[in-house]
Amino acid sequence: MKLFEYKNLMVQQKAPKRLVIFEYEDVNAKFIAEQYVNYVATYRKAIINYFDNIDDLINPVEDLFAVSTVDKNEYVKVLFIDKLEYQYEELLNMDNLFIITKKVESVDFYENYIIKVKKVLEWQIKDYIYSTGLGADTRALDWLLAVCKNDMYKVHTELQKIYIFKQKDRHELMKQFIEDGIFTDLSNYTIFNFILAIITKDTESIAKIYMDIDKLGLSVPGFITLVYQNLRNLILVKYNLSSSTQSLGLSDKQIYAINKTPLAFNLEQIQKAFQFVCDLDERFKSGQIDKDIVVDYTIVKIMSI
Amino acid sequence: MIIGQDKILNRIDSLTYKQFPKTLMLVGLKGSGRHSICYYISERLNLEVVDISDNLTLETISNITFEVVPKIYIIDTKDITVREQNVILKFLEEPLANSFIIVLAENKSLLLPTVLNRCAVWELNSYTKEQLQQFLMVQDNQNVLEVAKTPGQILEYQNHPISEMMALSNLILERIGGANISNALTLTNRLAFKEEKDKYDARIFFDVLLYIINKKYIDTRDYKLYKIYEATNEMIQAVDYFNTDKKMQFDKYLVSIRQIMREENS
């Protein structure tokens, strides 16, 4: 199936429930694929479950240790995988499953399920941004695109800042935000944004946040704890089987904010970053790392994962 | 009455005031009776016992040097920092005339060699199951007897749901390899790292977990379990030492044992 055919069905809320494999060409194309999934999940009123491992998908496990969260919600499963190498019969029979991958090896086997998402051209990115109904003027959006170097993930993250306002106010607010430097000055960013900047390897944002960390007045253990908690929340929400606030111990708002964050690091990388931060606490408290280098070390180490 | 430590008690009885080591280290697990032995020594030497563990500063040490009445000073190294160990070095090296210092330790390897070198080290004997059974309130509480290694642990564990902890430990070993990472991390929410209701005491749970892993390893000789046993020991050491964030250490542990199970399975 072609992407536009799927889009037509999707708009009519008639997208087939069977397996869909989005094979993307670049990071922006991956973003588009994710948006399709979000759209489908929204009109089906389904919760999205993310996976990064085929085994987890084929041999699903219940919520093994926590409170059971059996509910009536419909689920859409999304598997992120760099390469779909082998022929899995089980996948073909799964409904409500999206695979977002860079490469499909067994093309013949999966032929009927693949939808190629081609490289997104600049005008298409603009088209997408203009059509998001922000109400902001196109010149401001063009400027934002340039600041974000046409990276749709970054643009999306930045636009979240004005999504929360009413549509009629957005045009004026966008202007004000640009004047105030909200999109470039990250002094109001929390550590959560800091983590996002690190795991998306957004060096410009990191450089700016780095300058502001001193102003936050955090102690080193406080900094480590915040980084740890944010990474932990990210893992809990992004990779949970059923987003229950009760079982995760997070608020609805936290879950919403994390779910809205596009994935840029894969699970293995986030996991390594998480292990590193847990280790950092012990290393700092045992005197193996000087307090003056903890922040620098954290940034460099996580970015190099 | 101190049970199971006849060797140490006989040694204490055989020493005169002058022969008694000025700086002594008693090594034994939590609840093994180290404090009881200190009080036994205090009776034997007829000296007052003062615990200075919570106040290991240069000022404290300096004030002690002005003490006229001889005493026995106890230093429990449970939460001692490297800095505090350095503070007590001089004190250990040159104890006051007629006074004694008793250092209590669970694990010698966590102390500076310079601290160890300055002490006469006495290790408490392990307890047999028969000896420990005498401390059981409910005689058929076999699970507690299986896990606990010291009388203190027996007394403490009886107030905790050890059977449930055992069941959860078994569940972890059976299923963590197949668990979603997010799901695995929710285990941390089941443990009380501070005083929290309706949760398992983290430190006791770790002992139970270690026991179950050890038992399973002996039964199966599965190399995965050996690696998990090592990881569990490392986690417990990290939790006990340096006042680290216990939740972080347990999370790190869960991620790593999940990896061990998955690596070996694939």
mmCIF file of C-alpha atoms in Angstrom, chain B:
data_model
loop_
_atom_site.group_PDB
_atom_site.id
_atom_site.type_symbol
_atom_site.label_atom_id
_atom_site.label_comp_id
_atom_site.label_asym_id
_atom_site.label_seq_id
_atom_site.Cartn_x
_atom_site.Cartn_y
_atom_site.Cartn_z
ATOM 1 C CA MET B 1 22.914 -14.716 78.055
ATOM 2 C CA ILE B 2 25.108 -14.846 74.986
ATOM 3 C CA ILE B 3 24.661 -18.013 72.957
ATOM 4 C CA GLY B 4 27.131 -19.462 70.490
ATOM 5 C CA GLN B 5 30.087 -17.193 71.170
ATOM 6 C CA ASP B 6 31.887 -19.276 73.776
ATOM 7 C CA LYS B 7 35.248 -18.884 72.103
ATOM 8 C CA ILE B 8 35.209 -15.102 72.331
ATOM 9 C CA LEU B 9 33.745 -15.112 75.841
ATOM 10 C CA ASN B 10 36.450 -17.515 77.026
ATOM 11 C CA ARG B 11 39.077 -15.274 75.505
ATOM 12 C CA ILE B 12 37.635 -12.238 77.287
ATOM 13 C CA ASP B 13 37.556 -14.130 80.574
ATOM 14 C CA SER B 14 41.156 -15.199 80.194
ATOM 15 C CA LEU B 15 42.516 -11.669 79.727
ATOM 16 C CA THR B 16 43.391 -9.320 82.536
ATOM 17 C CA TYR B 17 42.716 -5.575 82.445
ATOM 18 C CA LYS B 18 46.274 -4.918 81.328
ATOM 19 C CA GLN B 19 46.280 -7.682 78.746
ATOM 20 C CA PHE B 20 43.037 -6.593 77.148
ATOM 21 C CA PRO B 21 43.571 -5.041 73.666
ATOM 22 C CA LYS B 22 43.281 -1.271 73.718
ATOM 23 C CA THR B 23 41.678 -1.182 70.311
ATOM 24 C CA LEU B 24 39.534 -4.140 69.427
ATOM 25 C CA MET B 25 37.448 -4.819 66.354
ATOM 26 C CA LEU B 26 34.469 -7.157 66.628
ATOM 27 C CA VAL B 27 33.454 -8.454 63.220
ATOM 28 C CA GLY B 28 30.042 -10.025 62.810
ATOM 29 C CA LEU B 29 26.766 -9.654 60.956
ATOM 30 C CA LYS B 30 23.991 -7.378 62.126
ATOM 31 C CA GLY B 31 22.282 -8.954 65.110
ATOM 32 C CA SER B 32 25.154 -11.323 65.830
ATOM 33 C CA GLY B 33 25.606 -10.045 69.365
ATOM 34 C CA ARG B 34 28.460 -7.574 69.015
ATOM 35 C CA HIS B 35 26.811 -5.065 71.337
ATOM 36 C CA SER B 36 26.049 -7.784 73.865
ATOM 37 C CA ILE B 37 29.709 -8.740 73.833
ATOM 38 C CA CYS B 38 30.656 -5.095 74.399
ATOM 39 C CA TYR B 39 28.478 -5.051 77.506
ATOM 40 C CA TYR B 40 29.972 -8.352 78.596
ATOM 41 C CA ILE B 41 33.411 -6.753 78.308
ATOM 42 C CA SER B 42 32.229 -3.673 80.194
ATOM 43 C CA GLU B 43 31.085 -5.863 83.084
ATOM 44 C CA ARG B 44 34.316 -7.793 83.004
ATOM 45 C CA LEU B 45 36.491 -4.660 83.033
ATOM 46 C CA ASN B 46 34.038 -2.717 85.166
ATOM 47 C CA LEU B 47 33.958 0.264 82.810
ATOM 48 C CA GLU B 48 31.138 2.389 81.405
ATOM 49 C CA VAL B 49 30.297 1.991 77.701
ATOM 50 C CA VAL B 50 29.931 5.099 75.515
ATOM 51 C CA ASP B 51 28.797 4.851 71.897
ATOM 52 C CA ILE B 52 30.362 7.643 69.822
ATOM 53 C CA SER B 53 29.347 6.278 66.388
ATOM 54 C CA ASP B 54 26.964 9.123 65.592
ATOM 55 C CA ASN B 55 29.449 11.841 66.410
ATOM 56 C CA LEU B 56 32.763 11.017 64.817
ATOM 57 C CA THR B 57 34.270 14.471 64.598
ATOM 58 C CA LEU B 58 37.655 15.857 65.545
ATOM 59 C CA GLU B 59 35.910 17.798 68.291
ATOM 60 C CA THR B 60 34.462 14.637 69.833
ATOM 61 C CA ILE B 61 37.831 12.924 69.749
ATOM 62 C CA SER B 62 39.510 15.986 71.209
ATOM 63 C CA ASN B 63 36.945 16.187 74.044
ATOM 64 C CA ILE B 64 37.501 12.534 74.890
ATOM 65 C CA THR B 65 41.180 13.220 75.487
ATOM 66 C CA PHE B 66 40.144 15.379 78.459
ATOM 67 C CA GLU B 67 38.075 12.587 79.984
ATOM 68 C CA VAL B 68 39.421 11.580 83.356
ATOM 69 C CA VAL B 69 37.300 8.496 84.003
ATOM 70 C CA PRO B 70 38.343 5.495 81.876
ATOM 71 C CA LYS B 71 35.614 4.171 79.572
ATOM 72 C CA ILE B 72 34.942 1.799 76.709
ATOM 73 C CA TYR B 73 34.236 3.714 73.505
ATOM 74 C CA ILE B 74 32.178 1.950 70.842
ATOM 75 C CA ILE B 75 32.432 2.909 67.190
ATOM 76 C CA ASP B 76 29.888 1.170 64.956
ATOM 77 C CA THR B 77 31.155 1.373 61.376
ATOM 78 C CA LYS B 78 27.800 0.639 59.742
ATOM 79 C CA ASP B 79 27.449 4.028 58.070
ATOM 80 C CA ILE B 80 30.975 5.317 58.544
ATOM 81 C CA THR B 81 32.438 7.481 55.781
ATOM 82 C CA VAL B 82 36.034 7.516 54.602
ATOM 83 C CA ARG B 83 36.414 10.958 56.144
ATOM 84 C CA GLU B 84 35.198 9.681 59.522
ATOM 85 C CA GLN B 85 37.567 6.726 59.290
ATOM 86 C CA ASN B 86 40.419 9.159 58.838
ATOM 87 C CA VAL B 87 39.209 11.162 61.823
ATOM 88 C CA ILE B 88 39.397 8.136 64.135
ATOM 89 C CA LEU B 89 42.808 6.943 62.911
ATOM 90 C CA LYS B 90 44.836 8.881 65.449
ATOM 91 C CA PHE B 91 42.397 7.925 68.200
ATOM 92 C CA LEU B 92 42.818 4.249 67.346
ATOM 93 C CA GLU B 93 46.567 4.562 67.200
ATOM 94 C CA GLU B 94 47.025 6.268 70.511
ATOM 95 C CA PRO B 95 44.123 5.320 72.786
ATOM 96 C CA LEU B 96 43.832 6.967 76.166
ATOM 97 C CA ALA B 97 45.398 5.386 79.183
ATOM 98 C CA ASN B 98 43.028 2.887 80.847
ATOM 99 C CA SER B 99 40.342 3.414 78.180
ATOM 100 C CA PHE B 100 39.374 0.989 75.458
ATOM 101 C CA ILE B 101 37.972 1.331 71.968
ATOM 102 C CA ILE B 102 35.783 -1.324 70.393
ATOM 103 C CA VAL B 103 35.137 -0.976 66.682
ATOM 104 C CA LEU B 104 32.090 -2.887 65.408
ATOM 105 C CA ALA B 105 32.178 -4.021 61.798
ATOM 106 C CA GLU B 106 30.022 -6.146 59.518
ATOM 107 C CA ASN B 107 32.449 -6.315 56.646
ATOM 108 C CA LYS B 108 36.174 -5.728 57.014
ATOM 109 C CA SER B 109 36.658 -5.083 53.324
ATOM 110 C CA LEU B 110 34.664 -1.872 53.578
ATOM 111 C CA LEU B 111 37.146 -0.339 56.018
ATOM 112 C CA LEU B 112 40.422 1.418 55.340
ATOM 113 C CA PRO B 113 43.450 -0.858 55.782
ATOM 114 C CA THR B 114 44.889 1.766 58.130
ATOM 115 C CA VAL B 115 41.893 1.323 60.434
ATOM 116 C CA LEU B 116 42.166 -2.449 60.305
ATOM 117 C CA ASN B 117 45.894 -2.393 61.052
ATOM 118 C CA ARG B 118 45.334 -0.521 64.271
ATOM 119 C CA CYS B 119 42.901 -3.039 65.756
ATOM 120 C CA ALA B 120 43.017 -6.533 67.197
ATOM 121 C CA VAL B 121 40.405 -8.255 65.068
ATOM 122 C CA TRP B 122 38.056 -10.792 66.647
ATOM 123 C CA GLU B 123 35.505 -12.471 64.421
ATOM 124 C CA LEU B 124 32.261 -13.733 65.886
ATOM 125 C CA ASN B 125 31.303 -17.331 65.215
ATOM 126 C CA SER B 126 28.518 -18.183 62.816
ATOM 127 C CA TYR B 127 25.378 -19.508 64.455
ATOM 128 C CA THR B 128 24.043 -22.994 63.874
ATOM 129 C CA LYS B 129 20.355 -23.516 63.074
ATOM 130 C CA GLU B 130 19.926 -25.193 66.450
ATOM 131 C CA GLN B 131 21.306 -22.141 68.232
ATOM 132 C CA LEU B 132 19.133 -19.794 66.203
ATOM 133 C CA GLN B 133 16.013 -21.881 66.799
ATOM 134 C CA GLN B 134 16.129 -20.873 70.443
ATOM 135 C CA PHE B 135 15.260 -17.311 69.425
ATOM 136 C CA LEU B 136 12.172 -18.260 67.425
ATOM 137 C CA MET B 137 8.914 -17.145 69.040
ATOM 138 C CA VAL B 138 6.853 -19.452 66.835
ATOM 139 C CA GLN B 139 8.770 -22.653 66.496
ATOM 140 C CA ASP B 140 7.366 -23.643 63.101
ATOM 141 C CA ASN B 141 8.425 -20.376 61.470
ATOM 142 C CA GLN B 142 10.913 -22.275 59.358
ATOM 143 C CA ASN B 143 11.193 -19.640 56.633
ATOM 144 C CA VAL B 144 12.591 -17.144 59.102
ATOM 145 C CA LEU B 145 15.026 -19.738 60.355
ATOM 146 C CA GLU B 146 16.141 -20.474 56.809
ATOM 147 C CA VAL B 147 16.948 -16.868 55.956
ATOM 148 C CA ALA B 148 18.231 -15.408 59.210
ATOM 149 C CA LYS B 149 21.875 -15.862 60.110
ATOM 150 C CA THR B 150 21.987 -14.205 63.509
ATOM 151 C CA PRO B 151 19.802 -14.042 66.627
ATOM 152 C CA GLY B 152 19.120 -10.355 65.944
ATOM 153 C CA GLN B 153 17.878 -11.189 62.467
ATOM 154 C CA ILE B 154 15.645 -13.964 63.834
ATOM 155 C CA LEU B 155 14.014 -11.536 66.245
ATOM 156 C CA GLU B 156 13.563 -8.878 63.585
ATOM 157 C CA TYR B 157 12.427 -11.086 60.696
ATOM 158 C CA GLN B 158 9.635 -12.672 62.704
ATOM 159 C CA ASN B 159 7.696 -9.441 62.359
ATOM 160 C CA HIS B 160 7.950 -9.425 58.574
ATOM 161 C CA PRO B 161 6.178 -11.488 55.857
ATOM 162 C CA ILE B 162 9.199 -13.604 54.945
ATOM 163 C CA SER B 163 7.106 -16.188 53.041
ATOM 164 C CA GLU B 164 5.667 -13.481 50.798
ATOM 165 C CA MET B 165 9.139 -12.068 50.213
ATOM 166 C CA MET B 166 10.327 -15.543 49.250
ATOM 167 C CA ALA B 167 7.466 -15.891 46.790
ATOM 168 C CA LEU B 168 8.282 -12.525 45.233
ATOM 169 C CA SER B 169 11.983 -13.431 45.031
ATOM 170 C CA ASN B 170 11.110 -16.625 43.191
ATOM 171 C CA LEU B 171 8.824 -14.684 40.872
ATOM 172 C CA ILE B 172 11.595 -12.236 40.067
ATOM 173 C CA LEU B 173 14.023 -15.005 39.176
ATOM 174 C CA GLU B 174 11.471 -16.815 37.066
ATOM 175 C CA ARG B 175 10.101 -13.882 35.172
ATOM 176 C CA ILE B 176 12.415 -10.924 35.073
ATOM 177 C CA GLY B 177 14.058 -12.133 31.874
ATOM 178 C CA GLY B 178 10.729 -11.943 30.095
ATOM 179 C CA ALA B 179 9.527 -8.784 31.774
ATOM 180 C CA ASN B 180 9.189 -5.476 30.065
ATOM 181 C CA ILE B 181 11.781 -3.007 31.425
ATOM 182 C CA SER B 182 9.093 -0.685 32.721
ATOM 183 C CA ASN B 183 7.385 -3.571 34.446
ATOM 184 C CA ALA B 184 10.653 -4.720 36.008
ATOM 185 C CA LEU B 185 11.275 -1.283 37.485
ATOM 186 C CA THR B 186 7.876 -1.262 39.201
ATOM 187 C CA LEU B 187 9.363 -3.816 41.597
ATOM 188 C CA THR B 188 11.182 -0.968 43.298
ATOM 189 C CA ASN B 189 7.775 0.419 44.298
ATOM 190 C CA ARG B 190 7.095 -2.749 46.277
ATOM 191 C CA LEU B 191 9.950 -2.100 48.689
ATOM 192 C CA ALA B 192 10.147 0.280 51.619
ATOM 193 C CA PHE B 193 13.469 2.080 51.561
ATOM 194 C CA LYS B 194 12.372 4.326 54.380
ATOM 195 C CA GLU B 195 9.437 3.774 56.685
ATOM 196 C CA GLU B 196 6.551 3.114 54.317
ATOM 197 C CA LYS B 197 3.400 1.153 54.974
ATOM 198 C CA ASP B 198 2.265 -1.906 53.002
ATOM 199 C CA LYS B 199 5.693 -2.454 51.484
ATOM 200 C CA TYR B 200 8.433 -4.949 52.170
ATOM 201 C CA ASP B 201 11.409 -3.732 54.163
ATOM 202 C CA ALA B 202 14.075 -3.361 51.474
ATOM 203 C CA ARG B 203 17.060 -4.531 53.512
ATOM 204 C CA ILE B 204 15.283 -7.654 54.762
ATOM 205 C CA PHE B 205 13.957 -8.352 51.280
ATOM 206 C CA PHE B 206 17.533 -8.261 49.918
ATOM 207 C CA ASP B 207 18.578 -10.904 52.442
ATOM 208 C CA VAL B 208 15.619 -13.068 51.436
ATOM 209 C CA LEU B 209 16.393 -12.572 47.750
ATOM 210 C CA LEU B 210 20.032 -13.522 48.270
ATOM 211 C CA TYR B 211 18.968 -16.627 50.152
ATOM 212 C CA ILE B 212 16.573 -17.695 47.382
ATOM 213 C CA ILE B 213 19.178 -17.114 44.668
ATOM 214 C CA ASN B 214 21.748 -19.089 46.599
ATOM 215 C CA LYS B 215 19.296 -21.928 47.165
ATOM 216 C CA LYS B 216 18.295 -22.037 43.524
ATOM 217 C CA TYR B 217 21.907 -21.963 42.418
ATOM 218 C CA ILE B 218 22.770 -24.897 44.668
ATOM 219 C CA ASP B 219 19.805 -26.820 43.247
ATOM 220 C CA THR B 220 20.455 -26.071 39.593
ATOM 221 C CA ARG B 221 24.108 -24.948 39.244
ATOM 222 C CA ASP B 222 22.806 -22.554 36.639
ATOM 223 C CA TYR B 223 25.557 -20.071 35.701
ATOM 224 C CA LYS B 224 23.003 -17.299 35.231
ATOM 225 C CA LEU B 225 22.085 -17.609 38.889
ATOM 226 C CA TYR B 226 25.719 -17.416 39.873
ATOM 227 C CA LYS B 227 26.037 -14.116 37.999
ATOM 228 C CA ILE B 228 22.836 -12.866 39.586
ATOM 229 C CA TYR B 229 24.116 -13.901 43.000
ATOM 230 C CA GLU B 230 27.229 -11.811 42.428
ATOM 231 C CA ALA B 231 25.171 -8.855 41.211
ATOM 232 C CA THR B 232 22.928 -9.155 44.282
ATOM 233 C CA ASN B 233 25.911 -9.147 46.611
ATOM 234 C CA GLU B 234 27.335 -6.090 44.862
ATOM 235 C CA MET B 235 24.006 -4.310 45.119
ATOM 236 C CA ILE B 236 23.728 -5.079 48.832
ATOM 237 C CA GLN B 237 27.261 -3.809 49.443
ATOM 238 C CA ALA B 238 26.510 -0.620 47.532
ATOM 239 C CA VAL B 239 23.289 -0.137 49.479
ATOM 240 C CA ASP B 240 25.058 -0.663 52.800
ATOM 241 C CA TYR B 241 28.002 1.507 52.031
ATOM 242 C CA PHE B 242 28.517 5.215 51.391
ATOM 243 C CA ASN B 243 24.931 6.129 52.113
ATOM 244 C CA THR B 244 24.033 5.668 48.456
ATOM 245 C CA ASP B 245 20.517 6.154 47.122
ATOM 246 C CA LYS B 246 19.064 2.712 47.741
ATOM 247 C CA LYS B 247 16.319 3.002 45.147
ATOM 248 C CA MET B 248 18.867 3.826 42.473
ATOM 249 C CA GLN B 249 20.977 0.854 43.409
ATOM 250 C CA PHE B 250 18.004 -1.497 43.283
ATOM 251 C CA ASP B 251 16.856 -0.096 39.941
ATOM 252 C CA LYS B 252 20.350 -0.555 38.530
ATOM 253 C CA TYR B 253 20.341 -4.084 39.869
ATOM 254 C CA LEU B 254 16.979 -4.908 38.276
ATOM 255 C CA VAL B 255 18.150 -3.663 34.900
ATOM 256 C CA SER B 256 21.337 -5.684 35.137
ATOM 257 C CA ILE B 257 19.761 -8.985 36.250
ATOM 258 C CA ARG B 258 17.136 -8.604 33.540
ATOM 259 C CA GLN B 259 19.993 -8.282 31.079
ATOM 260 C CA ILE B 260 21.749 -11.334 32.506
ATOM 261 C CA MET B 261 18.596 -13.410 32.069
ATOM 262 C CA ARG B 262 17.990 -12.144 28.556
ATOM 263 C CA GLU B 263 21.583 -12.469 27.352
ATOM 264 C CA GLU B 264 21.823 -16.015 28.472
ATOM 265 C CA ASN B 265 18.442 -16.905 27.057
ATOM 266 C CA SER B 266 19.185 -15.587 23.595
#
